[in-house]
Amino acid sequence: MHKRILYCVLDWGLGHATRSIPIIRALLDRGYEVILASDNLALDFLRTEFPSLTSYKLPSYNVEYLAENLFLNGIYNLKRIRSAIKAEHALTRHIAKKDKIDAIISDNRYGCHVAGLPSVMVTHQLQFRTGNTLQDRIGKMLISKLLKSFDHIWIPDDEERTLSGVLSMSGESRVKCIGWQSTLVSSSSSMEMHQNKRNEARKEYIIAAILSGPEPMRTTLEVEIRRQLETLDAKCALVRGVKGSPEARQEGNITVYDTLDRTEVGHLINSTSVIVCRSGYSSLMDLQTTGKKALLIPTPGQPEQKYLAERMRSIPNYVVQEQGELDIKSAMDRLANINSTNPGTVSSYLLDNAIKNLFKNTS
């Protein structure tokens, strides 16, 4: 009988869901039976990608970013986060017993573990970088406490920590890098990508803005991006990142989608000259694996995204702007004479090794 893996995904935008796809596919390819659990847009997304898999709805965190200070946001959301973690832990135990689960993999859902079962946390953040030493220490202590119940910690980065930097640094043996996790490396053939880079004039869109993340910041950014795109003499696309129709609608020079599946997102990215998006970790993995030029906009109140964006400043492919200082035209001017970089290399051996060791010393 095949071992059953319960795969739980956080719904703070679509990043946690998109980076889970290669891992879920790898598990299925190895003969594991995978059961999904998430909520809201992430659950809808995973059900679309894996329609034949059993899935469960987990409690929603309903996190809102009302301030640009991480700890103020944390205090505001603390009660609902603690409640969600407690509720998802109870539901995880119920699912594990009902469906005879053999192991649990959780992407940033800290309540999804069960004593006696191998439990994996997928995360790129083991430390905080807020600029405040005391807050960083408190944040690290909190993360360490939440991770105590997990047997393995998988970091979606290469062993050099090219993207995550100090955020994922740890000397613990249970912490393993599994490589960049992006499906977009196979969304277009290498020949097509090469031809696209040689002839930018053949791009379907000049700019594609791909939005995601918690409210109200997602809506605030969408409003400003729409306002600026409308003033440009350029063919643009906007993926709003909300529940709705995947059908395109034309609004002036902007082709608007409420949501797109991963295949469609891959086609859009590969047919666009410049991407506008948050500096979320999963977005950076997609950009690195496609070699795309991008305007990165850190989410206010998420110092992790600001740290990641600052790391990308040294790469000519990227322009970084704060949300309150957004100027798409100036970013396009800076990127106009810059060639896209070669797509990054993604190897599966790190993930393969992590999966092989999933039941090590636990069976």
Coordinates of C-alpha atoms in Angstrom, one line a residue, residues 38-236:
S38 CA -5.4 24.6 2.5
D39 CA -8.1 27.3 2.3
N40 CA -9.4 30.2 0.1
L41 CA -7.6 31.0 -3.1
A42 CA -4.7 28.7 -2.4
L43 CA -7.1 25.7 -2.0
D44 CA -8.9 26.6 -5.2
F45 CA -5.6 26.9 -7.0
L46 CA -4.4 23.5 -5.8
R47 CA -7.7 21.9 -6.7
T48 CA -7.3 23.2 -10.2
E49 CA -3.8 21.9 -10.5
F50 CA -4.6 18.5 -9.0
P51 CA -8.3 17.8 -9.6
S52 CA -8.0 14.1 -8.9
L53 CA -6.5 14.5 -5.4
T54 CA -8.5 14.5 -2.2
S55 CA -8.5 17.9 -0.5
Y56 CA -9.6 19.5 2.8
K57 CA -10.4 23.0 3.8
L58 CA -8.3 24.3 6.7
P59 CA -9.1 27.3 8.9
S60 CA -8.3 30.6 7.4
Y61 CA -5.7 32.9 9.1
N62 CA -7.4 36.1 7.7
V63 CA -4.3 38.1 8.3
E64 CA -4.4 41.8 7.4
Y65 CA -1.5 44.2 7.1
L66 CA -2.7 47.5 8.5
A67 CA 0.7 48.9 9.5
E68 CA 4.2 49.0 8.0
N69 CA 5.6 47.7 11.2
L70 CA 5.9 43.9 11.5
F71 CA 5.3 43.7 15.2
L72 CA 2.3 46.0 15.1
N73 CA 0.8 43.8 12.4
G74 CA 1.7 40.8 14.6
I75 CA 0.0 42.2 17.6
Y76 CA -3.1 43.1 15.6
N77 CA -3.3 39.6 14.0
L78 CA -2.0 37.6 17.0
K79 CA -5.4 36.3 18.3
R80 CA -6.6 35.1 14.9
I81 CA -3.3 33.5 14.1
R82 CA -3.2 31.6 17.4
S83 CA -6.8 30.5 16.9
A84 CA -6.1 29.3 13.4
I85 CA -3.0 27.3 14.4
K86 CA -4.9 25.7 17.2
A87 CA -7.9 24.9 14.9
E88 CA -5.7 23.5 12.1
H89 CA -3.8 21.3 14.5
A90 CA -7.0 19.7 15.7
L91 CA -8.2 19.2 12.1
T92 CA -4.8 17.8 11.1
R93 CA -5.0 15.2 13.8
H94 CA -8.5 14.3 12.7
I95 CA -7.5 14.0 9.1
A96 CA -4.4 12.0 10.0
K97 CA -6.5 9.5 11.9
K98 CA -9.4 9.3 9.5
D99 CA -7.3 8.9 6.3
K100 CA -4.5 6.9 7.9
I101 CA -1.8 9.5 7.1
D102 CA 1.8 8.3 7.1
A103 CA 3.6 11.8 7.1
I104 CA 2.7 15.5 6.9
I105 CA 4.3 18.2 4.9
S106 CA 3.4 21.8 5.8
D107 CA 4.2 25.0 3.9
N108 CA 4.2 27.5 6.7
R109 CA 1.2 26.1 8.6
Y110 CA 2.7 25.7 12.1
G111 CA -0.2 23.7 13.5
C112 CA -0.1 21.0 10.8
H113 CA 1.8 18.2 12.6
V114 CA 0.9 15.1 14.5
A115 CA 3.0 13.4 17.2
G116 CA 4.4 10.1 16.0
L117 CA 4.2 11.0 12.3
P118 CA 7.1 12.4 10.3
S119 CA 6.4 16.1 10.0
V120 CA 8.0 18.5 7.5
M121 CA 8.0 22.3 7.5
V122 CA 8.7 24.0 4.1
T123 CA 9.9 27.5 4.8
H124 CA 12.6 30.0 3.7
Q125 CA 12.5 32.0 6.9
L126 CA 14.1 30.8 10.1
Q127 CA 15.2 34.3 11.2
F128 CA 13.9 37.9 11.0
R129 CA 15.6 40.9 9.5
T130 CA 13.6 43.9 10.6
G131 CA 16.5 46.3 11.3
N132 CA 15.7 46.1 15.0
T133 CA 18.0 43.7 16.9
L134 CA 15.5 43.1 19.8
Q135 CA 12.6 42.4 17.4
D136 CA 14.8 40.0 15.4
R137 CA 15.7 38.0 18.5
I138 CA 12.1 37.8 19.6
G139 CA 11.1 36.7 16.1
K140 CA 13.8 34.0 16.0
M141 CA 12.7 32.7 19.4
L142 CA 9.1 32.6 18.2
I143 CA 9.9 30.7 15.0
S144 CA 12.1 28.3 16.9
K145 CA 9.3 27.5 19.3
L146 CA 6.8 26.9 16.5
L147 CA 9.2 24.6 14.7
K148 CA 9.9 22.3 17.6
S149 CA 7.2 19.9 16.6
F150 CA 8.7 19.3 13.1
D151 CA 11.2 16.5 12.3
H152 CA 12.4 18.1 9.0
I153 CA 12.7 21.6 7.8
W154 CA 13.0 22.0 4.0
I155 CA 14.4 25.3 2.6
P156 CA 13.4 26.0 -1.1
D157 CA 16.8 27.4 -2.0
D158 CA 20.1 26.1 -3.3
E159 CA 22.8 25.2 -0.8
E160 CA 24.5 28.6 -1.3
R161 CA 21.3 30.3 0.0
T162 CA 21.3 32.5 -3.2
L163 CA 17.8 33.9 -2.6
S164 CA 17.1 33.5 1.1
G165 CA 20.5 34.6 2.5
V166 CA 20.6 34.8 6.3
L167 CA 16.8 34.3 6.6
S168 CA 17.3 30.5 6.2
M169 CA 20.6 30.1 8.0
S170 CA 20.8 27.3 10.6
G171 CA 23.2 24.8 11.9
E172 CA 20.5 22.2 12.7
S173 CA 20.9 18.8 11.0
R174 CA 17.1 18.7 10.3
V175 CA 17.4 21.8 8.1
K176 CA 18.0 20.8 4.4
C177 CA 17.9 22.9 1.2
I178 CA 15.7 21.4 -1.5
G179 CA 16.5 23.7 -4.4
W180 CA 14.4 26.4 -6.1
Q181 CA 10.8 25.2 -6.5
S182 CA 9.2 26.7 -9.6
T183 CA 7.1 25.1 -12.3
L184 CA 7.9 27.8 -14.8
V185 CA 11.2 26.3 -15.9
S186 CA 9.2 24.0 -18.1
S187 CA 6.4 26.3 -19.1
S188 CA 8.3 27.1 -22.4
S189 CA 10.9 25.3 -24.3
S190 CA 14.5 26.6 -23.9
M191 CA 14.5 27.3 -27.6
E192 CA 11.4 29.5 -27.3
M193 CA 12.8 31.3 -24.4
H194 CA 16.1 31.9 -26.3
Q195 CA 14.2 33.3 -29.3
N196 CA 12.1 35.5 -27.0
K197 CA 15.2 37.0 -25.5
R198 CA 16.7 37.7 -28.9
N199 CA 13.6 39.6 -30.1
E200 CA 11.8 41.6 -27.5
A201 CA 9.7 43.2 -30.2
R202 CA 7.9 39.9 -30.6
K203 CA 6.6 40.0 -27.0
E204 CA 2.8 39.9 -26.7
Y205 CA 2.9 42.3 -23.7
I206 CA 5.4 45.0 -22.7
I207 CA 4.4 44.8 -19.0
A208 CA 2.6 42.2 -17.0
A209 CA 1.6 43.0 -13.4
I210 CA 1.0 39.8 -11.3
L211 CA -0.5 40.5 -8.0
S212 CA -1.0 38.4 -4.9
G213 CA -0.9 38.7 -1.1
P214 CA -3.0 39.7 1.8
E215 CA -5.5 42.5 1.9
P216 CA -5.7 45.5 2.0
M217 CA -2.2 45.9 0.5
R218 CA -3.1 43.8 -2.6
T219 CA -6.0 46.1 -3.5
T220 CA -4.0 49.3 -2.7
L221 CA -1.3 48.2 -5.1
E222 CA -3.7 47.1 -7.8
V223 CA -5.4 50.6 -7.8
E224 CA -2.0 52.4 -8.2
I225 CA -0.7 50.0 -10.9
R226 CA -3.9 50.3 -12.9
R227 CA -3.6 54.1 -12.7
Q228 CA -0.1 54.1 -14.0
L229 CA -0.5 51.5 -16.7
E230 CA -3.4 53.4 -18.2
T231 CA -1.1 56.3 -18.9
L232 CA 1.5 54.3 -20.8
D233 CA 1.5 53.8 -24.6
A234 CA 2.1 50.1 -24.1
K235 CA 0.2 46.8 -24.2
C236 CA -0.1 45.6 -20.7

